[in-house]
Short mmCIF file of C-alpha atoms in Angstrom, two decimals:
data_model
loop_
_atom_site.label_atom_id
_atom_site.label_comp_id
_atom_site.label_asym_id
_atom_site.label_seq_id
_atom_site.Cartn_x
_atom_site.Cartn_y
_atom_site.Cartn_z
CA UNK A 1 95.80 5.70 20.99
CA UNK A 2 96.76 2.69 23.68
CA UNK A 3 97.05 5.37 26.34
CA UNK A 4 93.28 6.21 26.27
CA UNK A 5 91.73 3.28 25.00
CA UNK A 6 89.30 1.27 27.13
CA UNK A 7 90.62 -1.87 28.57
CA UNK A 8 88.83 -5.26 28.02
CA UNK A 9 88.39 -5.57 31.90
CA UNK A 10 86.93 -1.63 32.07
CA UNK A 11 84.53 -2.89 29.43
CA UNK A 12 83.72 -5.84 31.06
CA UNK A 13 82.74 -4.15 34.26
CA UNK A 14 80.51 -1.40 32.92
CA UNK A 15 78.41 -4.62 31.08
CA UNK A 16 78.46 -5.71 34.81
CA UNK A 17 77.05 -2.42 35.89
CA UNK A 18 74.87 -2.34 33.38
CA UNK A 19 73.17 -5.34 34.12
CA UNK A 20 73.13 -4.86 37.67
CA UNK A 21 71.09 -1.93 37.21
CA UNK A 22 68.88 -4.13 34.62
CA UNK A 23 68.38 -6.78 37.20
CA UNK A 24 67.47 -4.10 39.93
CA UNK A 25 65.24 -2.44 37.88
CA UNK A 26 63.31 -6.02 37.75
CA UNK A 27 64.16 -7.25 33.86
CA UNK A 28 60.53 -8.96 34.08
CA UNK A 29 60.83 -12.62 34.24
CA UNK A 30 64.89 -12.48 33.45
CA UNK A 31 67.04 -15.03 35.43
CA UNK A 32 69.07 -12.22 36.90
CA UNK A 33 71.67 -14.79 38.49
CA UNK A 34 72.53 -16.11 34.93
CA UNK A 35 72.70 -12.72 33.18
CA UNK A 36 74.77 -11.53 35.41
CA UNK A 37 77.68 -14.12 35.12
CA UNK A 38 77.01 -13.92 31.33
CA UNK A 39 77.84 -10.73 31.34
CA UNK A 40 80.76 -10.87 33.79
CA UNK A 41 82.14 -13.56 31.53
CA UNK A 42 81.17 -12.78 27.70
CA UNK A 43 84.58 -10.99 27.04
CA UNK A 44 87.13 -13.72 29.27
CA UNK A 45 88.19 -15.17 25.68
CA UNK A 46 88.80 -11.64 24.48
CA UNK A 47 90.58 -11.05 27.76
CA UNK A 48 93.07 -14.03 26.48
CA UNK A 49 93.42 -13.50 23.07
CA UNK A 50 93.31 -9.51 23.12
CA UNK A 51 91.15 -7.26 21.61
CA UNK A 52 90.66 -8.05 18.20
CA UNK A 53 90.85 -4.34 16.00
CA UNK A 54 87.10 -3.96 14.27
CA UNK A 55 89.00 -3.51 10.78
CA UNK A 56 90.51 -7.30 11.31
CA UNK A 57 87.56 -8.84 12.42
CA UNK A 58 85.69 -7.47 9.19
CA UNK A 59 88.67 -9.13 6.82
CA UNK A 60 88.49 -12.37 8.73
CA UNK A 61 85.01 -12.25 9.53
CA UNK A 62 82.76 -12.31 12.73
CA UNK A 63 82.64 -16.05 12.98
CA UNK A 64 86.26 -16.25 13.40
CA UNK A 65 86.49 -14.13 16.12
CA UNK A 66 83.74 -16.02 17.62
CA UNK A 67 85.33 -19.52 17.27
CA UNK A 68 88.50 -18.42 18.78
CA UNK A 69 87.01 -17.25 21.75
CA UNK A 70 84.30 -20.20 22.12
CA UNK A 71 87.66 -22.47 22.11
CA UNK A 72 89.51 -20.33 24.68
CA UNK A 73 86.44 -20.01 26.83
CA UNK A 74 86.05 -24.29 26.75
CA UNK A 75 89.52 -24.35 27.37
CA UNK A 76 89.14 -22.33 30.32
CA UNK A 77 86.02 -24.23 31.34
CA UNK A 78 88.29 -27.79 31.30
CA UNK A 79 91.46 -26.33 32.85
CA UNK A 80 88.82 -24.73 35.85
CA UNK A 81 86.37 -27.29 36.10
CA UNK A 82 83.39 -25.17 35.61
CA UNK A 83 81.63 -26.30 32.43
CA UNK A 84 79.42 -23.88 33.31
CA UNK A 85 81.67 -21.30 31.52
CA UNK A 86 81.58 -22.67 28.61
CA UNK A 87 77.68 -23.09 28.32
CA UNK A 88 76.79 -19.70 29.91
CA UNK A 89 79.41 -18.10 26.94
CA UNK A 90 77.99 -20.41 24.29
CA UNK A 91 74.53 -19.31 25.48
CA UNK A 92 75.60 -15.65 24.82
CA UNK A 93 77.19 -16.30 21.45
CA UNK A 94 73.84 -17.90 20.37
CA UNK A 95 71.75 -15.22 21.83
CA UNK A 96 68.73 -17.54 21.69
CA UNK A 97 67.46 -16.50 25.38
CA UNK A 98 66.27 -13.46 26.43
CA UNK A 99 69.19 -13.15 29.02
CA UNK A 100 71.45 -13.43 26.11
CA UNK A 101 70.05 -10.75 24.08
CA UNK A 102 69.73 -8.68 27.11
CA UNK A 103 73.72 -8.89 28.09
CA UNK A 104 74.44 -8.54 24.19
CA UNK A 105 71.97 -5.09 24.70
CA UNK A 106 74.37 -4.43 27.89
CA UNK A 107 77.80 -5.13 26.24
CA UNK A 108 76.84 -3.26 22.92
CA UNK A 109 75.42 -0.05 25.10
CA UNK A 110 78.83 -0.04 26.99
CA UNK A 111 80.56 0.35 23.14
CA UNK A 112 78.15 3.18 22.35
CA UNK A 113 79.13 4.59 25.67
CA UNK A 114 82.67 4.46 25.11
CA UNK A 115 81.93 5.40 21.12
CA UNK A 116 80.43 8.79 22.31
CA UNK A 117 83.42 9.58 25.13
CA UNK A 118 86.01 9.19 21.62
CA UNK A 119 83.92 11.22 19.63
CA UNK A 120 83.73 13.84 22.97
CA UNK A 121 87.64 13.54 22.55
CA UNK A 122 87.98 14.25 18.61
CA UNK A 123 88.65 10.63 17.55
CA UNK A 124 86.89 9.54 14.04
CA UNK A 125 84.73 6.55 15.93
CA UNK A 126 81.54 7.38 13.57
CA UNK A 127 81.36 4.28 12.24
CA UNK A 128 81.54 2.31 15.68
CA UNK A 129 78.51 4.91 17.14
CA UNK A 130 76.61 4.27 13.99
CA UNK A 131 77.51 0.51 14.08
CA UNK A 132 76.02 0.26 17.91
CA UNK A 133 72.75 1.78 17.00
CA UNK A 134 72.00 -0.31 14.61
CA UNK A 135 72.96 -3.33 16.38
CA UNK A 136 71.07 -2.02 19.18
CA UNK A 137 67.73 -1.34 17.09
CA UNK A 138 67.38 -4.72 15.95
CA UNK A 139 68.26 -6.53 19.47
CA UNK A 140 65.66 -4.21 21.11
CA UNK A 141 63.11 -5.57 18.66
CA UNK A 142 63.54 -9.24 20.43
CA UNK A 143 62.88 -7.54 23.86
CA UNK A 144 58.78 -8.45 23.98
CA UNK A 145 58.37 -6.58 27.19
CA UNK A 146 57.29 -3.17 26.03
CA UNK A 147 57.94 -1.51 29.12
CA UNK A 148 61.55 -2.87 29.55
CA UNK A 149 62.36 -2.67 26.06
CA UNK A 150 61.67 1.35 27.08
CA UNK A 151 63.82 0.90 29.99
CA UNK A 152 66.73 -0.73 28.03
CA UNK A 153 66.12 2.31 25.27
CA UNK A 154 66.81 4.94 28.00
CA UNK A 155 70.15 3.68 28.60
CA UNK A 156 70.93 4.63 25.25
#
């Protein structure tokens, strides 16, 4: 129910907090500033458009959600004069850099934590938890440094 649902702002703050811990832990050779900025703005498009429920994303496809958020981020970048907003969001969406992969890991870790909180309250979100675990396993495979990967896995 909306009265207990996590807001985009709460989720974004948790992602940024996870990334702050990752940066303090010394995330290897990651660009911590870029990673933190990417984490802060990764859901700005969602904050503007609203959180698309998983059921709708499944029907429309992840591409539709990504396309809408990319368009919104481009508009925000143009309106603000900060083209870096769009570039950072595109980097996050493409997941071709280690920083983007770690930001997505933080995003999924936050969603996993929230799904477990909902489960503890009796809400039926087992599918969200299972999806998060599966996606995290795939993403962790992209983290080359074993010690750093173990650190990230400890956050699960």
